CSV table of C-alpha atoms in Angstrom, one decimal:
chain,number,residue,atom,x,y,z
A,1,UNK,CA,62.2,64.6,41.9
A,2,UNK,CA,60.7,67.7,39.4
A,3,UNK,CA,64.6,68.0,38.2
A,4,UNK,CA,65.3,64.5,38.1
A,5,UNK,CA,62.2,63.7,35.9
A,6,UNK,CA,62.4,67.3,34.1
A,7,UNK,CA,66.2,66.3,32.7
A,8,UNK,CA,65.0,62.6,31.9
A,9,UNK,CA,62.3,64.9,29.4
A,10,UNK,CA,64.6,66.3,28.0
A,11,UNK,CA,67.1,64.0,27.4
A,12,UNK,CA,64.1,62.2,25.7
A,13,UNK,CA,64.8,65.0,22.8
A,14,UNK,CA,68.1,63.7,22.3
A,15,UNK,CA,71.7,64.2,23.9
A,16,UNK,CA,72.7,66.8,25.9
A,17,UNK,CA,75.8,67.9,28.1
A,18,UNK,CA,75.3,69.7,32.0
A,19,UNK,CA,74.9,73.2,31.3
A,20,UNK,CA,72.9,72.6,28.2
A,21,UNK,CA,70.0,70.9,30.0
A,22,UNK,CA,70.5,73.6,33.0
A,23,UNK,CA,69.7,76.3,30.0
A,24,UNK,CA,66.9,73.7,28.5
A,25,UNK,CA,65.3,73.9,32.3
A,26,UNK,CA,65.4,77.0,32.9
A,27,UNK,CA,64.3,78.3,29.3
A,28,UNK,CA,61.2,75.7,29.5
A,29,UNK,CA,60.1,76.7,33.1
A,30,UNK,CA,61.0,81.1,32.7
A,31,UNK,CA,64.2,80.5,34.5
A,32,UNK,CA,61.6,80.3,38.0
A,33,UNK,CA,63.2,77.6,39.2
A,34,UNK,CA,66.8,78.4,38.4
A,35,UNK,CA,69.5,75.4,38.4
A,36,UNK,CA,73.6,75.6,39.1
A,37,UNK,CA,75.7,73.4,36.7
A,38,UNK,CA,77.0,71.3,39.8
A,39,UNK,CA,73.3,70.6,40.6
A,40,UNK,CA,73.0,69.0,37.3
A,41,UNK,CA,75.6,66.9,37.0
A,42,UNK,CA,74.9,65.6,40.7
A,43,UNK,CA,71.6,64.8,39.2
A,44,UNK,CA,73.1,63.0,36.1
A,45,UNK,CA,75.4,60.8,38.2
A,46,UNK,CA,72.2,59.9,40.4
A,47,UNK,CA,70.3,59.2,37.1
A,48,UNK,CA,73.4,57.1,35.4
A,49,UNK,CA,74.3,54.8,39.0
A,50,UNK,CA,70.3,54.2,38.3
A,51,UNK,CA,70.5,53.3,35.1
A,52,UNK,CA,67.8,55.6,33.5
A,53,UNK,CA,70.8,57.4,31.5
A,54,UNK,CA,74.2,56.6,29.9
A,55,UNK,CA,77.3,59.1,29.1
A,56,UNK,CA,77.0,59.2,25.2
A,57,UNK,CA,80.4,60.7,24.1
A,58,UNK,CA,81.4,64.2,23.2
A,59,UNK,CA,80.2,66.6,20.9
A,60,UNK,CA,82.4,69.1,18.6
A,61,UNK,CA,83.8,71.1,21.6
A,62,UNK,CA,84.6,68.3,24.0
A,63,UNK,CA,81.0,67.9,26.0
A,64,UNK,CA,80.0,64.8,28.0
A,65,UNK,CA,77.1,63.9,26.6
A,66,UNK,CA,74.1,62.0,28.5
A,67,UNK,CA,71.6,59.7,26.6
A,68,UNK,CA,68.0,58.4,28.3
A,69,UNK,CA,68.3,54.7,28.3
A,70,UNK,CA,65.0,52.2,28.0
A,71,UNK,CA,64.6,52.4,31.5
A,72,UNK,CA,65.1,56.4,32.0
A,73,UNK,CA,62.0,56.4,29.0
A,74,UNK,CA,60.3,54.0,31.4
A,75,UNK,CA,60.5,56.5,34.4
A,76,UNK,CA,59.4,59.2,32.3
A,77,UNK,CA,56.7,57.3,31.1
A,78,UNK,CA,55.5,56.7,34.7
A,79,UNK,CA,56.1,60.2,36.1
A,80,UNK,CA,53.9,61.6,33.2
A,81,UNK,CA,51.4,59.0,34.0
A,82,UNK,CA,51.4,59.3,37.7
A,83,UNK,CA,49.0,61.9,39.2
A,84,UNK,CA,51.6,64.5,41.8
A,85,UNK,CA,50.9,63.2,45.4
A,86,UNK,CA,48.8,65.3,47.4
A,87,UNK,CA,48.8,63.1,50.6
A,88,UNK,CA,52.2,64.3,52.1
A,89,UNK,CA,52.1,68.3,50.9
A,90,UNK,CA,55.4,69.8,51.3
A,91,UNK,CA,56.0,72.3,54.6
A,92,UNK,CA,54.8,75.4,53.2
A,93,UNK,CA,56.7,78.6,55.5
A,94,UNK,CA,53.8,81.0,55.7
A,95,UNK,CA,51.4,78.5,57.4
A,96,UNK,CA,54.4,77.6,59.9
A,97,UNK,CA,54.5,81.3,60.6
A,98,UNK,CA,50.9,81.6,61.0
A,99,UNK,CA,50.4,78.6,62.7
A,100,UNK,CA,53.3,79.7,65.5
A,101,UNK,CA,52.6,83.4,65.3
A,102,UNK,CA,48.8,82.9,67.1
A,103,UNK,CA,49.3,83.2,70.7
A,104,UNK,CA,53.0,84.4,70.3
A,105,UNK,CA,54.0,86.9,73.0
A,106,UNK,CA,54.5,90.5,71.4
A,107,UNK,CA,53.7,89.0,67.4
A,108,UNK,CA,50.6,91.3,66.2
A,109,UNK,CA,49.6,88.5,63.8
A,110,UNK,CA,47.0,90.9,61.6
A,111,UNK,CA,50.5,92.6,60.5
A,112,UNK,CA,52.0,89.6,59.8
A,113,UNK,CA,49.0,88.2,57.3
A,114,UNK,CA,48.8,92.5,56.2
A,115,UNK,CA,52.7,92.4,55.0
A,116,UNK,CA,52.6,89.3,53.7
A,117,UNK,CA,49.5,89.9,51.7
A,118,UNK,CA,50.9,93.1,50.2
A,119,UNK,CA,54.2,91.2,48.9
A,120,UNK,CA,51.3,87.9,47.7
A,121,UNK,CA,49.4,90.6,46.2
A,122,UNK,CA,52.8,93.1,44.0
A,123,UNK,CA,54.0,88.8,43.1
A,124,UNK,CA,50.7,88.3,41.6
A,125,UNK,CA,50.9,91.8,40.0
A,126,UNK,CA,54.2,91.2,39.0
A,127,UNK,CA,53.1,87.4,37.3
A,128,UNK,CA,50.4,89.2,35.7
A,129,UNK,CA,52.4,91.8,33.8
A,130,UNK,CA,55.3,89.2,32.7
A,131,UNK,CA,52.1,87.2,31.0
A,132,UNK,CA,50.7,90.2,29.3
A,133,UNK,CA,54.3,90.5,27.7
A,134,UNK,CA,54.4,86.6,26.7
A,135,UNK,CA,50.7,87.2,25.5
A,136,UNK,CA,51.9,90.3,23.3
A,137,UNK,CA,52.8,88.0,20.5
A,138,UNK,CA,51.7,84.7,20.0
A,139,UNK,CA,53.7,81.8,21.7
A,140,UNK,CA,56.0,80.8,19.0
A,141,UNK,CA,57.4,77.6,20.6
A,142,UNK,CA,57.2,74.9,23.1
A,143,UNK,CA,59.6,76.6,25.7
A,144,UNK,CA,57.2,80.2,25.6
A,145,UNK,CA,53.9,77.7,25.6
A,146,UNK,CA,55.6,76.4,29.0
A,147,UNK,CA,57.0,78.9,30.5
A,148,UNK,CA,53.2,80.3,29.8
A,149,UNK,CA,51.4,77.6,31.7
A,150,UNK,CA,54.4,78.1,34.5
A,151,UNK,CA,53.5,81.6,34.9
A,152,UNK,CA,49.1,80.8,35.0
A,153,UNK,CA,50.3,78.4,37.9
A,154,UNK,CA,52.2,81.0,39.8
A,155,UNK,CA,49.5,83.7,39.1
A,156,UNK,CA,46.9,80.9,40.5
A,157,UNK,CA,48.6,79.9,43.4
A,158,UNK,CA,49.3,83.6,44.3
A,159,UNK,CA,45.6,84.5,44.2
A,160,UNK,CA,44.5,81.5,46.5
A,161,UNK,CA,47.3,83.0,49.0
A,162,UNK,CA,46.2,86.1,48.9
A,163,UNK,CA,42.2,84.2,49.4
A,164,UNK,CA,43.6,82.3,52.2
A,165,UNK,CA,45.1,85.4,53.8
A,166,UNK,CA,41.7,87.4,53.7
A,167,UNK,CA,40.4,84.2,55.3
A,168,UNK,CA,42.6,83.9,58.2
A,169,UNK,CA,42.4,87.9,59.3
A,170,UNK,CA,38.3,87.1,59.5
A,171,UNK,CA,38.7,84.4,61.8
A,172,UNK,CA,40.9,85.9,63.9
A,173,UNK,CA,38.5,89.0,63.8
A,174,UNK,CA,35.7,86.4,64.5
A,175,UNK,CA,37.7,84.9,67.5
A,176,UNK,CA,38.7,88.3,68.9
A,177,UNK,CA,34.6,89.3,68.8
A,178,UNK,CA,34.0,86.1,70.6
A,179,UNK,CA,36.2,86.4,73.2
A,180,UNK,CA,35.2,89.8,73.7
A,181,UNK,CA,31.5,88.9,74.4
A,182,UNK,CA,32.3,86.2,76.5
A,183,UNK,CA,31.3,86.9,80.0
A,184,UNK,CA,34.4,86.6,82.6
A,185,UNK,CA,34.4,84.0,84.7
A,186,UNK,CA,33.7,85.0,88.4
A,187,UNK,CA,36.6,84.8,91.2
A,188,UNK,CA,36.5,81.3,93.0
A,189,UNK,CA,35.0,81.1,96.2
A,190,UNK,CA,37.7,79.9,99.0
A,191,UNK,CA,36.9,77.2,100.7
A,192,UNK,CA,37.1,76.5,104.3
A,193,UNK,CA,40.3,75.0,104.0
A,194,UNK,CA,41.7,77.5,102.1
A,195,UNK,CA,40.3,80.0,104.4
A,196,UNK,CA,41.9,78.7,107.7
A,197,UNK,CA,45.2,78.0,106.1
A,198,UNK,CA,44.9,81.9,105.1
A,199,UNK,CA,44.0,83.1,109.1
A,200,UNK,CA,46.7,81.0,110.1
A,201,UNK,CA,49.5,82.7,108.0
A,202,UNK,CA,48.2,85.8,108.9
């Protein structure tokens, strides 16, 4: 829905062709979410059966050209007004792997969380050089203003992983110390019953 909603934005600005609004997307979000020309036009047909925009000619060198219609600036409208639902979050692979990895027959989960937290930690590394560069000079447009706030959100979300990971190795340390201390259950005593049945197979 992001793309959908992100070309109806920018068809707001006026028309555009396909691979225009695939450079337009990925020059406003740093190229992090990088978009293939067929992807956009499957998009645009979506958007045109549903009304929200119309093909608008050709430019100079022979372009389709898409316009938003009232009803695309409607959607926009809505999607910029409507808070991102939190209620159904999207399956997220490292807690899958976590989740599975406890309890997995020969998976030493504390290397799992220890690899994964040295790639969380070079990505965050990574995010915070490439906004030291776009920091060098002052953002001189929209597109490096948002491709800013793009990388502040990656560079967040990377260091609540990397949070989350520290959390998860101290509760399995915590669980491990539990289940250490925990005094073992003694043998069952066999009962008479179980006791003839084992002098009679004797």
């Amino acid at each position: 829905m992001s793309i959908r909603h992100g070309l109806l934005a920018l068809l707001e600005r006026g028309p555009r062709y396909g691979s225009q609004l695939r450079t337009e997307f990925e020059s406003r979000t740093g190229s992090t979410w990088p978009l293939n020309v067929g992807q956009v036009y499957t998009t645009l047909g979506r958007l045109e059966r549903d009304g929200l925009v119309a093909q608008d000619g050709e430019d100079d060198q022979g372009h389709s050209l898409y316009s938003i219609s009232d009803e695309g600036r409607t959607e926009l409208r809505n999607w910029f007004e409507t808070p991102v639902d939190r209620s159904s979050p999207p399956r997220d692979e490292l807690a899958i792997k976590l989740a599975m990895a406890v309890g997995a027959p020969g998976v030493d989960i504390r290397a799992v969380i220890q690899s994964q937290r040295h790639h969380t930690v070079k990505a965050m590394q990574d995010y915070t050089r490439l906004k030291a560069q776009a920091l060098a000079d002052e953002p001189a447009n929209r597109d490096e203003v948002a491709w800013l706030l793009v990388l502040e959100q990656l560079i967040f979300q990377a260091e609540a992983e990397a949070r989350w990971l520290d959390h998860c190795e101290s509760r399995l340390v915590r669980l491990a110390e539990a289940a250490a201390t925990e005094p073992e259950t003694p043998a069952a005593t066999p009962g008479p019953a179980r006791t003839a049945r084992a002098r009679a197979r004797r």
